[in-house]
mmCIF file of C-alpha atoms in Angstrom:
data_model
loop_
_atom_site.group_PDB
_atom_site.id
_atom_site.type_symbol
_atom_site.label_atom_id
_atom_site.label_comp_id
_atom_site.label_asym_id
_atom_site.label_seq_id
_atom_site.Cartn_x
_atom_site.Cartn_y
_atom_site.Cartn_z
ATOM 1 C CA MET A 110 147.529 120.330 -125.144
ATOM 2 C CA GLU A 111 149.011 123.741 -124.472
ATOM 3 C CA ILE A 112 147.584 125.610 -121.531
ATOM 4 C CA PHE A 113 149.187 129.095 -121.484
ATOM 5 C CA ALA A 114 149.960 130.966 -118.012
ATOM 6 C CA ILE A 115 151.319 134.085 -119.777
ATOM 7 C CA LEU A 116 150.602 135.146 -123.380
ATOM 8 C CA ASP A 117 151.621 138.206 -125.030
ATOM 9 C CA GLY A 118 153.226 139.293 -121.669
ATOM 10 C CA VAL A 119 149.667 138.876 -119.720
ATOM 11 C CA VAL A 120 149.351 136.601 -116.917
ATOM 12 C CA LEU A 121 145.810 134.853 -117.798
ATOM 13 C CA PRO A 122 143.576 135.186 -115.174
ATOM 14 C CA TYR A 123 142.731 131.426 -114.606
ATOM 15 C CA ILE A 124 146.396 130.671 -114.001
ATOM 16 C CA LEU A 125 145.347 132.426 -110.470
ATOM 17 C CA ASP A 126 142.113 130.935 -109.931
ATOM 18 C CA PRO A 127 141.917 128.735 -106.830
ATOM 19 C CA ASN A 128 140.257 126.595 -108.839
ATOM 20 C CA PHE A 129 142.778 126.324 -111.712
ATOM 21 C CA GLU A 130 142.789 122.322 -111.530
ATOM 22 C CA ARG A 131 139.109 122.908 -113.326
ATOM 23 C CA TYR A 132 140.939 124.158 -116.501
ATOM 24 C CA LEU A 133 143.317 121.109 -117.054
ATOM 25 C CA PRO A 134 142.557 117.845 -118.812
ATOM 26 C CA VAL A 135 141.851 114.809 -117.389
ATOM 27 C CA ILE A 136 145.154 112.852 -116.752
ATOM 28 C CA PRO A 137 144.894 109.115 -117.249
ATOM 29 C CA SER A 138 145.424 106.708 -114.061
ATOM 30 C CA GLY A 139 148.705 104.904 -115.715
ATOM 31 C CA VAL A 140 150.610 108.591 -116.281
ATOM 32 C CA HIS A 141 153.327 109.116 -113.503
ATOM 33 C CA SER A 142 154.472 112.199 -114.413
ATOM 34 C CA VAL A 143 153.722 115.392 -116.573
ATOM 35 C CA ASN A 144 155.868 117.853 -118.545
ATOM 36 C CA PHE A 145 155.503 121.217 -118.814
ATOM 37 C CA THR A 146 157.433 124.019 -120.615
ATOM 38 C CA TRP A 147 157.497 127.889 -119.546
ATOM 39 C CA LYS A 148 159.426 130.746 -120.566
ATOM 40 C CA ALA A 149 159.072 134.354 -119.529
ATOM 41 C CA GLY A 150 160.503 135.527 -122.860
ATOM 42 C CA GLU A 151 163.209 138.016 -123.342
ATOM 43 C CA ASN A 152 163.127 140.881 -121.574
ATOM 44 C CA LYS A 153 160.489 139.958 -119.420
ATOM 45 C CA HIS A 154 160.783 139.035 -115.677
ATOM 46 C CA TYR A 155 158.173 136.757 -114.221
ATOM 47 C CA TYR A 156 157.785 135.113 -110.412
ATOM 48 C CA TYR A 157 156.027 132.505 -109.108
ATOM 49 C CA ASP A 158 155.004 130.989 -105.966
ATOM 50 C CA PHE A 159 153.227 127.610 -106.105
ATOM 51 C CA ASP A 160 151.746 126.958 -102.767
ATOM 52 C CA VAL A 161 149.316 124.772 -103.443
ATOM 53 C CA LEU A 162 150.634 120.916 -103.995
ATOM 54 C CA GLU A 163 148.048 118.353 -103.363
ATOM 55 C CA SER A 164 146.306 115.387 -103.764
ATOM 56 C CA PHE A 165 142.417 115.917 -103.784
ATOM 57 C CA ASP A 166 142.376 111.929 -102.344
ATOM 58 C CA SER A 167 145.613 110.953 -100.744
ATOM 59 C CA SER A 168 144.628 107.503 -100.450
ATOM 60 C CA ILE A 169 144.862 107.093 -104.269
ATOM 61 C CA LEU A 170 147.381 109.731 -105.354
ATOM 62 C CA LYS A 171 150.165 110.904 -103.236
ATOM 63 C CA ASP A 172 150.859 114.839 -103.057
ATOM 64 C CA PRO A 173 152.128 115.849 -106.703
ATOM 65 C CA VAL A 174 156.308 116.867 -106.650
ATOM 66 C CA ILE A 175 157.471 119.038 -109.125
ATOM 67 C CA SER A 176 161.051 119.437 -110.359
ATOM 68 C CA ILE A 177 161.412 123.257 -109.483
ATOM 69 C CA GLU A 178 161.735 124.982 -106.475
ATOM 70 C CA THR A 179 157.791 126.172 -105.190
ATOM 71 C CA LYS A 180 159.000 129.857 -105.557
ATOM 72 C CA GLY A 181 161.152 131.337 -108.192
ATOM 73 C CA LYS A 182 162.001 133.072 -111.543
ATOM 74 C CA VAL A 183 160.284 131.915 -114.521
ATOM 75 C CA PRO A 184 163.053 131.209 -116.844
ATOM 76 C CA ARG A 185 163.849 133.707 -119.858
ATOM 77 C CA LYS A 186 164.184 130.449 -122.293
ATOM 78 C CA ALA A 187 161.971 127.510 -122.786
ATOM 79 C CA LYS A 188 162.523 124.962 -120.150
ATOM 80 C CA ALA A 189 160.729 121.468 -119.597
ATOM 81 C CA LYS A 190 160.031 121.147 -116.091
ATOM 82 C CA GLU A 191 158.338 117.668 -114.577
ATOM 83 C CA VAL A 192 155.098 117.268 -112.095
ATOM 84 C CA SER A 193 155.260 113.688 -110.955
ATOM 85 C CA LEU A 194 152.169 111.670 -110.073
ATOM 86 C CA LYS A 195 152.748 108.902 -107.668
ATOM 87 C CA ARG A 196 149.803 106.482 -106.277
ATOM 88 C CA SER A 197 149.483 106.074 -103.084
ATOM 89 C CA SER A 198 148.473 102.126 -103.025
ATOM 90 C CA SER A 199 146.877 99.493 -105.052
ATOM 91 C CA ARG A 200 143.573 101.174 -104.515
ATOM 92 C CA TYR A 201 141.935 102.619 -107.656
ATOM 93 C CA GLY A 202 140.016 105.487 -108.207
ATOM 94 C CA ALA A 203 139.641 108.684 -109.992
ATOM 95 C CA THR A 204 141.281 111.954 -108.338
ATOM 96 C CA ALA A 205 143.115 114.884 -109.410
ATOM 97 C CA PRO A 206 146.197 116.667 -108.080
ATOM 98 C CA GLY A 207 145.735 120.041 -106.999
ATOM 99 C CA ILE A 208 148.487 122.117 -108.599
ATOM 100 C CA ALA A 209 148.181 125.804 -108.267
ATOM 101 C CA PRO A 210 150.396 129.243 -108.162
ATOM 102 C CA THR A 211 149.141 131.629 -106.151
ATOM 103 C CA THR A 212 151.175 134.323 -107.401
ATOM 104 C CA VAL A 213 152.498 134.784 -110.947
ATOM 105 C CA ARG A 214 153.605 138.707 -111.155
ATOM 106 C CA MET A 215 155.690 140.391 -113.471
ATOM 107 C CA GLY A 216 158.886 142.356 -111.851
ATOM 108 C CA SER A 217 161.934 144.151 -112.518
ATOM 109 C CA GLY A 218 165.547 142.757 -112.294
#
């Protein structure tokens, strides 16, 4: 499944929605990580700031961990990154991680 953050040079509004997680598919409980690929494109400069990285129920799922800095520049060429999802205990249940960028902006330089 592809979920676009930036399409044809435009940041899509749902990416900045505080309820961004509602747009994501359900991740089965046996999944321990999710990979995502992103790119700004040639001659494009995008910057991001993830300030929401939390579990909605930390007794089931630990806070997600991303394999990049929480603030930075979106790479110009496609690069794969990982979001690690670790269970807190043997307790089972349904919950979801909260992963939302508060800022995706176009800039210069």
